[in-house]
Coordinates of C-alpha atoms in Angstrom, one line a residue:
X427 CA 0.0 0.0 0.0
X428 CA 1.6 3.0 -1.3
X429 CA 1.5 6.7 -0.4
X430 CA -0.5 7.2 -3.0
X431 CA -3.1 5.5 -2.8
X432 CA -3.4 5.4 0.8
X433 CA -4.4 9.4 0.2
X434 CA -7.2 8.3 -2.5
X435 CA -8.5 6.6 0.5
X436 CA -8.2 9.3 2.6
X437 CA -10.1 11.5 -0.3
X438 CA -12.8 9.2 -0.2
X439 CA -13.4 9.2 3.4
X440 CA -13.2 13.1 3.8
X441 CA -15.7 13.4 0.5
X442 CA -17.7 10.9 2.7
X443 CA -17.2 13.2 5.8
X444 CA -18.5 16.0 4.2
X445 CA -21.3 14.2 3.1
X446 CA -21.9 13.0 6.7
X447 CA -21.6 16.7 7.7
X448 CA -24.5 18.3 5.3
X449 CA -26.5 15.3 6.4
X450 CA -26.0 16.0 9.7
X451 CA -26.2 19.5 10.1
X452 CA -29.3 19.4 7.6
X453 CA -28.2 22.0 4.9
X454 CA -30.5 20.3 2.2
X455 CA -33.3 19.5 4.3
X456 CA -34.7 17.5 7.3
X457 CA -36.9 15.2 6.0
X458 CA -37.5 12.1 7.8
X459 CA -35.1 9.2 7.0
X460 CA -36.6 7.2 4.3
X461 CA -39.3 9.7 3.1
X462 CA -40.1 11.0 0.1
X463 CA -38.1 14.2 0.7
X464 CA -35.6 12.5 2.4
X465 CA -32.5 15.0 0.9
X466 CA -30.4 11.4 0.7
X467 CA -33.2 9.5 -0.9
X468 CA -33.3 12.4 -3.5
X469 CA -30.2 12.4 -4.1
X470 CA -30.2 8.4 -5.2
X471 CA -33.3 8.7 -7.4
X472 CA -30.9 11.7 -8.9
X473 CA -28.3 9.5 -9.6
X474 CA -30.5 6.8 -9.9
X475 CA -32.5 7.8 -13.0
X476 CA -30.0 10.9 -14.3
X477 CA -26.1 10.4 -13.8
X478 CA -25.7 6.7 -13.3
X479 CA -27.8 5.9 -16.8
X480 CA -26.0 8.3 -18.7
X481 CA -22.5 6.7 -17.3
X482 CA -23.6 3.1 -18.0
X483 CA -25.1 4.4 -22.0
X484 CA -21.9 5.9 -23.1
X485 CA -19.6 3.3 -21.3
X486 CA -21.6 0.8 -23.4
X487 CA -22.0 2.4 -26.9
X488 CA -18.2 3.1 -27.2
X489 CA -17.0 -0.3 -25.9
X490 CA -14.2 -2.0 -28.1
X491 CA -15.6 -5.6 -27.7
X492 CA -12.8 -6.7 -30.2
X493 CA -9.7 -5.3 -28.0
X494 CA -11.6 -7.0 -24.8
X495 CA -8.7 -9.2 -23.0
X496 CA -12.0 -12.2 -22.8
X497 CA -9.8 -14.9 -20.9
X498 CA -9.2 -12.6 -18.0
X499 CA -12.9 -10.8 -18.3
X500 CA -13.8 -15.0 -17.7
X501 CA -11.6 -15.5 -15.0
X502 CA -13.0 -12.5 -12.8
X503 CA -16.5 -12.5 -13.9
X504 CA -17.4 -16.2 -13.6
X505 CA -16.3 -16.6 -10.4
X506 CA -17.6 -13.3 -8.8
X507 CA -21.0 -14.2 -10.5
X508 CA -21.4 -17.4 -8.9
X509 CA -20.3 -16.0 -5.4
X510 CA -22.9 -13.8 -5.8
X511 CA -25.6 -15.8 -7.0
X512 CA -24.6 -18.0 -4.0
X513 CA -24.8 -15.5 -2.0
X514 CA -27.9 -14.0 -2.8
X515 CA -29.8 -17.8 -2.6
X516 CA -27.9 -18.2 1.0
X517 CA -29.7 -15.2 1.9
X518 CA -33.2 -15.9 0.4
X519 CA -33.5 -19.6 2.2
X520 CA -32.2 -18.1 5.5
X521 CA -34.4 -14.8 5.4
X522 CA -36.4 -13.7 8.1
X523 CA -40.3 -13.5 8.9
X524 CA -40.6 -10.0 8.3
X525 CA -37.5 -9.4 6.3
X526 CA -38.4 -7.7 3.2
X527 CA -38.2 -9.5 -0.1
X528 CA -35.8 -7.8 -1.8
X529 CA -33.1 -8.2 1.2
X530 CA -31.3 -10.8 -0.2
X531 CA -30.5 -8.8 -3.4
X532 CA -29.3 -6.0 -1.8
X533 CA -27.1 -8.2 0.4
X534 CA -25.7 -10.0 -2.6
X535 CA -24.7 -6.7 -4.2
X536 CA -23.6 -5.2 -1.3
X537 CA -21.1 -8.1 -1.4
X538 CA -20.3 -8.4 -4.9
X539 CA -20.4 -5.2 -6.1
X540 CA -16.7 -3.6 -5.9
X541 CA -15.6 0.2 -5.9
X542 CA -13.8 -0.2 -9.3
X543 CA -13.6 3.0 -10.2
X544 CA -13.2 5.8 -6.6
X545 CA -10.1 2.9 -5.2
X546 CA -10.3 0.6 -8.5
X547 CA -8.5 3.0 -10.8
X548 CA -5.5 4.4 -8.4
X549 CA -4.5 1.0 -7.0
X550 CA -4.2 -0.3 -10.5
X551 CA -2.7 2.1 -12.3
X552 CA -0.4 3.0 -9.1
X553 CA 0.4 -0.5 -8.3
X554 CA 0.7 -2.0 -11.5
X555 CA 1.3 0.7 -13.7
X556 CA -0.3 1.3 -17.5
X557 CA -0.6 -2.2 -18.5
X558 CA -2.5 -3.2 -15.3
X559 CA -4.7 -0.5 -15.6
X560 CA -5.5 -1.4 -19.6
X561 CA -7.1 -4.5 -17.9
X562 CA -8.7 -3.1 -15.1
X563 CA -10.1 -1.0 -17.5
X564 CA -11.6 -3.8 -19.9
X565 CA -13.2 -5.2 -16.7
X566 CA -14.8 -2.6 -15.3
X567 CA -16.2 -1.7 -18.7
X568 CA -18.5 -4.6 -18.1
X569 CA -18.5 -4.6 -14.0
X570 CA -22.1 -2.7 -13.8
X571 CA -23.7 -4.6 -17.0
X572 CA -22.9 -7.8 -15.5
X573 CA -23.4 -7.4 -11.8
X574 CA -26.5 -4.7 -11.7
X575 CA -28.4 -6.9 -14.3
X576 CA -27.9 -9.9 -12.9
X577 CA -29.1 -9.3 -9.3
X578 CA -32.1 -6.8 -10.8
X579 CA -33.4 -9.7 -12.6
X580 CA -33.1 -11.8 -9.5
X581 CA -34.7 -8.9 -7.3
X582 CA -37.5 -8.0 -9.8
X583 CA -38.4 -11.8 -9.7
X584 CA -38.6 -11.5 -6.1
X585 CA -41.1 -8.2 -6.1
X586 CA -43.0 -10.0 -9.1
X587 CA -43.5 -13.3 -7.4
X588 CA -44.8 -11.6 -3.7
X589 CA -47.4 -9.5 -5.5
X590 CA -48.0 -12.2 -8.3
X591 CA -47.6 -15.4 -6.7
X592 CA -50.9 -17.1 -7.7
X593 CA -49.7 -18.0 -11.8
X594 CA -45.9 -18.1 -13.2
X595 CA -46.9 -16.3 -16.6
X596 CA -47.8 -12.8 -14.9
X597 CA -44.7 -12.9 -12.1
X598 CA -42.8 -13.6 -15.4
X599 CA -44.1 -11.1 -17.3
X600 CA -44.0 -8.6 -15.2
X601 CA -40.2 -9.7 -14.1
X602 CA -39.1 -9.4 -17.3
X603 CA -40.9 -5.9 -17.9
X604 CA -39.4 -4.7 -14.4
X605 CA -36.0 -5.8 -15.7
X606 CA -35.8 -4.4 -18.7
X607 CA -37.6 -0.8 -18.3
X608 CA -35.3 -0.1 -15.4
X609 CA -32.9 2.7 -14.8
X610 CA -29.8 0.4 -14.7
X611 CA -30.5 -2.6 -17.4
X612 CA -32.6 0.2 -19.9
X613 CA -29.6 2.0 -20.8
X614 CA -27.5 -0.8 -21.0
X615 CA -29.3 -2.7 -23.8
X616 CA -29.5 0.8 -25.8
X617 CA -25.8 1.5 -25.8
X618 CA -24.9 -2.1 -26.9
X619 CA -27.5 -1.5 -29.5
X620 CA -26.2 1.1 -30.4
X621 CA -23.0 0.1 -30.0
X622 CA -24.0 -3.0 -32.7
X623 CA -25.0 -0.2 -35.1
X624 CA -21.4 1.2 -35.6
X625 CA -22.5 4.1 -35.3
X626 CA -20.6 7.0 -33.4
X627 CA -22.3 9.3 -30.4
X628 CA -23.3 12.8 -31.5
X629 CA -20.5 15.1 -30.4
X630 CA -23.2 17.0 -28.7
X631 CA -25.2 13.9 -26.9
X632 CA -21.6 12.9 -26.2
X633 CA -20.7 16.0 -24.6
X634 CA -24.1 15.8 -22.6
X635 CA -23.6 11.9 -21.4
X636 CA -20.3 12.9 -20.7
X637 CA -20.7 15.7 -18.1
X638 CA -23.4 13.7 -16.7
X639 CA -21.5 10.5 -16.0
X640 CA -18.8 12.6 -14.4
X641 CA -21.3 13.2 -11.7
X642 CA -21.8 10.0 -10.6
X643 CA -18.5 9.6 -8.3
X644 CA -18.6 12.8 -6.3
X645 CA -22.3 12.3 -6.1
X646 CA -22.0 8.8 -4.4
X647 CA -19.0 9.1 -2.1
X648 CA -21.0 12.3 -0.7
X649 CA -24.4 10.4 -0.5
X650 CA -22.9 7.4 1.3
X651 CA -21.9 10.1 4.4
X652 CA -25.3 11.6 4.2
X653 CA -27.1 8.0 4.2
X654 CA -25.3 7.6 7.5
X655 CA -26.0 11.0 9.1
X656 CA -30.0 10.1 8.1
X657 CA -30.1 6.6 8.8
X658 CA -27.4 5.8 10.9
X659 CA -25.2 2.7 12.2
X660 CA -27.6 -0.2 12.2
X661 CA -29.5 -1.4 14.9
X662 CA -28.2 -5.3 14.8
X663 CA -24.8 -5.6 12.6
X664 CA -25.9 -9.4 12.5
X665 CA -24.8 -10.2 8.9
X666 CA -22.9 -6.7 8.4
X667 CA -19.3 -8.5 9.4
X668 CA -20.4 -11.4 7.0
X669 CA -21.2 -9.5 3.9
X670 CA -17.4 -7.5 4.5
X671 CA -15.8 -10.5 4.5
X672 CA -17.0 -11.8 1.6
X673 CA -16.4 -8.5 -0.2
X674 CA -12.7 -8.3 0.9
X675 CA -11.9 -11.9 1.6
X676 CA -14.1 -14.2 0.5
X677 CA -14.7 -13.4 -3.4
X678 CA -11.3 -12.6 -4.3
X679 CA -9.9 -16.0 -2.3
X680 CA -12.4 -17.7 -5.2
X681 CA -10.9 -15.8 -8.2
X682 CA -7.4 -16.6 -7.0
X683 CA -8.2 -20.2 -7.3
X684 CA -10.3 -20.5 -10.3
X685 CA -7.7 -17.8 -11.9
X686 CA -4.2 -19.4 -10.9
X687 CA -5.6 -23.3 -9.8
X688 CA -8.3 -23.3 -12.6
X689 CA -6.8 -21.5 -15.7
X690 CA -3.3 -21.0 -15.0
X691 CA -3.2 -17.2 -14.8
X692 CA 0.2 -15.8 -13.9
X693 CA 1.9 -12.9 -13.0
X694 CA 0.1 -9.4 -14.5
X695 CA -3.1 -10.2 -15.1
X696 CA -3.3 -12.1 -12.1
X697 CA -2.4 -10.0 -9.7
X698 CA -5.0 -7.3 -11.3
X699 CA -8.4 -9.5 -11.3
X700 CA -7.4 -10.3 -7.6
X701 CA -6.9 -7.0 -6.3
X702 CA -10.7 -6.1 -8.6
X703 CA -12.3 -9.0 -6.5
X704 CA -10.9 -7.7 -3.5
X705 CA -11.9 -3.9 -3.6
X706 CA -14.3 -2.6 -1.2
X707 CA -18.3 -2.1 -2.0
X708 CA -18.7 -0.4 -4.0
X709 CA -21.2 3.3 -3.7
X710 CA -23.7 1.8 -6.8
X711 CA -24.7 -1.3 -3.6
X712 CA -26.0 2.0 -1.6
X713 CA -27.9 3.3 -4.8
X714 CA -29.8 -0.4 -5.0
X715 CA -30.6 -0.3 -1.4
X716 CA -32.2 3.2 -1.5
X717 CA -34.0 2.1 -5.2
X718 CA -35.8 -0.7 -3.5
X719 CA -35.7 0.8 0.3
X720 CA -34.0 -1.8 2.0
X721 CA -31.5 -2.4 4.7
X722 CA -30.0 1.3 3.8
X723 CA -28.3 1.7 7.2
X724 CA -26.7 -1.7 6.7
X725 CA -25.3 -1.1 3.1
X726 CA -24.3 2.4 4.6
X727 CA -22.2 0.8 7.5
X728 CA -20.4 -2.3 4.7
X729 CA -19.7 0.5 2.4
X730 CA -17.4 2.5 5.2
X731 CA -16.6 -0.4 7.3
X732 CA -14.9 -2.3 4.0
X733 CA -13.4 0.9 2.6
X734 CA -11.7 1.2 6.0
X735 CA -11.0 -2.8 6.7
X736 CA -9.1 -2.1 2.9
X737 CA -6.0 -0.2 4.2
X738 CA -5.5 -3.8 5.6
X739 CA -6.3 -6.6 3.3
X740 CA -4.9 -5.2 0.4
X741 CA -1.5 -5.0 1.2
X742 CA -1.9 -9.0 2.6
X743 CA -3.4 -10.0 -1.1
X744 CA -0.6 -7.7 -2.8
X745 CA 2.0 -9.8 -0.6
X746 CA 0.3 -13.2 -1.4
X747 CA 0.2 -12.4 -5.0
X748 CA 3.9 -10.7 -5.4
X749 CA 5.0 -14.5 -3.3
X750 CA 2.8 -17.1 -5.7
X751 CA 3.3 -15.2 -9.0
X752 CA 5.3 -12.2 -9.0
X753 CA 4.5 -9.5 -12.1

C-alpha cells in the first residue's frame, strides 16, 4: 500500500465526511429518514434515474468488444457471478419472517459489487502501472452490466412473485418488464444497440452523457456520508461483518483459485483480477438499497466499514500475490 493510494483513500473518506456533515447538520433539508423528501433519498433517485444511466449508456455504446482481454474478463466475472448468485440464494432460504423481499439482493450486491472505479483505478494504475490498468479498464467496462443486471433480474423476480404469486406467466411477465424498463438494465441494452449499429455518439449527446457520467463519483461518495447521518449505524450488525468478509476476503480468495488453480493465470493479469475482487463495495450497492428501500443503514455501514478494513487486506493479497506469481 503506497503513499498514494493510501491518500485516495483518505479522499474518499473526507468526500464521505463532508457528506456525513451536510446530512448531519441538515443543509439540504430535514426530512425524515426514508421519506419522500428525504435529501439522501433524493439524491439516489438523482443518480438513480440521471447520472448513473448516462455513465452506463456511453460506457456501453463506445466499448471496443474486439480489443476486450475475454480470458481474464472470464476469469473475474465467472467466479464473482457465482459468489454472488450464492450469495444471494444463502440469503433468500435463510431470510427472516418480516424481512423484506428484496433483502437478499441488496445483500448480494452489497457483497459483490466492488468500488472499481473511486479505489479501483488508483491502485491499478499505481500499483501496476499502464498495462494493469488497460485491464482493469476492460473489466470494469463490463462490471455494472454484469453485476447490476444480474441481481435486478433476481430482485425484480422476487417483487414480481410476492405480488403475483398465484400464476408463473404474470410474475414472469411482469419480471421481465421490471428488468428491462429499469434505470440500470434500460440504458445498457441501448448502448450495446447502439454500440452494434457502428455508429458514433453525436458530439453534442456525447458531450451531454459525458458531463453527466462525471457526476456519478462525487455524487456517491457524498451520498454514502449523508445516508449515514440520516439513517445511521444499524440497529443489529448481524450479517454486516459477514457481507465484509466476503467482499474483501471471500470473493477474491475464489478468483485466486479458479484464476491461478483453474486457468493457470500468472503474473500481470493475475495480480490485477485479484486486487478487482478484493476492492471494497462499491457506492452503486447504496444506490440499489435506496431504489428498493432496503437495509439502507446496513449497506451504509459495509460500504465505510470495508473501505476502511481495505487499508489492511490489500497489502496481505498484494504480498500473497507478489509471493505465488510475481509481475
Amino acid at each position: 500500500m503506497t503513499w498514494a493510494i493510501a491518500a485516495k483513500l483518505v479522499a474518499i473518506l473526507v468526500a464521505v465526511a463532508i457528506g456525513w456533515i451536510v446530512g448531519r447538520m441538515r443543509w439540504l433539508g430535514g426530512g425524515a429518514a426514508g421519506s419522500d423528501s428525504d435529501p439522501a433519498r433524493v439524491l439516489a433517485n438523482a443518480a438513480f434515474f440521471i447520472f448513473v444511466p448516462a455513465l452506463l449508456f456511453r460506457t456501453t455504446a463506445r466499448l471496443d468488444t474486439s480489443t476486450l482481454p475475454w480470458a481474464f474478463l472470464f476469469a473475474f466475472f465467472v467466479p464473482v457471478l457465482v459468489v454472488v448468485a450464492l450469495i444471494y440464494a444463502f440469503e433468500r432460504w435463510r431470510r427472516r419472517p418480516g424481512e423484506p423481499v428484496t433483502a437478499p439482493s441488496v445483500k448480494a450486491i452489497t457483497a459483490g459489487f466492488g468500488n472499481t472505479l473511486q479505489v479501483g483505478v488508483p491502485v491499478a494504475a499505481g500499483v501496476f502501472g499502464e498495462q494493469g490498468l488497460a485491464i482493469h479498464i476492460a473489466v470494469v467496462s463490463l462490471h455494472s452490466l454484469t453485476i447490476l443486471t444480474l441481481l435486478t433480474s433476481l430482485v425484480e423476480l422476487d417483487v414480481a412473485r410476492e405480488r403475483h404469486s398465484r400464476t408463473f406467466g404474470t410474475t414472469l411477465r411482469q419480471t421481465v418488464r421490471n428488468t428491462v424498463i429499469h434505470p440500470v438494465v434500460l440504458p445498457v441494452l441501448a448502448g450495446l444497440t447502439w454500440n452494434a449499429t457502428g455508429w458514433p455518439i453525436p458530439a453534442v449527446l456525447d458531450e451531454v452523457l459525458q458531463n453527466l457520467g462525471t457526476a456519478v463519483v462525487p455524487l456517491c461518495l457524498t451520498l454514502i456520508g449523508m445516508s449515514l447521518a440520516y439513517y445511521g449505524w444499524p440497529k443489529s450488525w448481524r450479517g454486516l461483518g459477514g457481507l465484509v468478509s466476503a467482499k474483501l476476503l471471500l470473493i477474491p480468495a475464489v478468483v485466486f483459485g479458479i484464476a491461478h488453480g483453474l486457468l493457470g493465470l500468472n503474473g500481470l493479469p493475475l495480480a490485477v483480477v485479484v486486487m478487482l475482487a478484493a476492492l471494497p463495495t462499491g457506492s452503486n450497492a447504496l444506490i440499489f438499497a435506496q431504489r428498493y428501500r432496503t437495509l439502507e443503514a446496513e449497506v451504509t455501514a459495509a460500504t465505510v466499514l470495508s473501505t476502511v478494513l481495505y487499508v489492511a487486506t490489500a497489502p496481505l493479497w498484494l504480498a500473497l500475490l507478489a509471493w505465488v506469481s510475481p509481475w
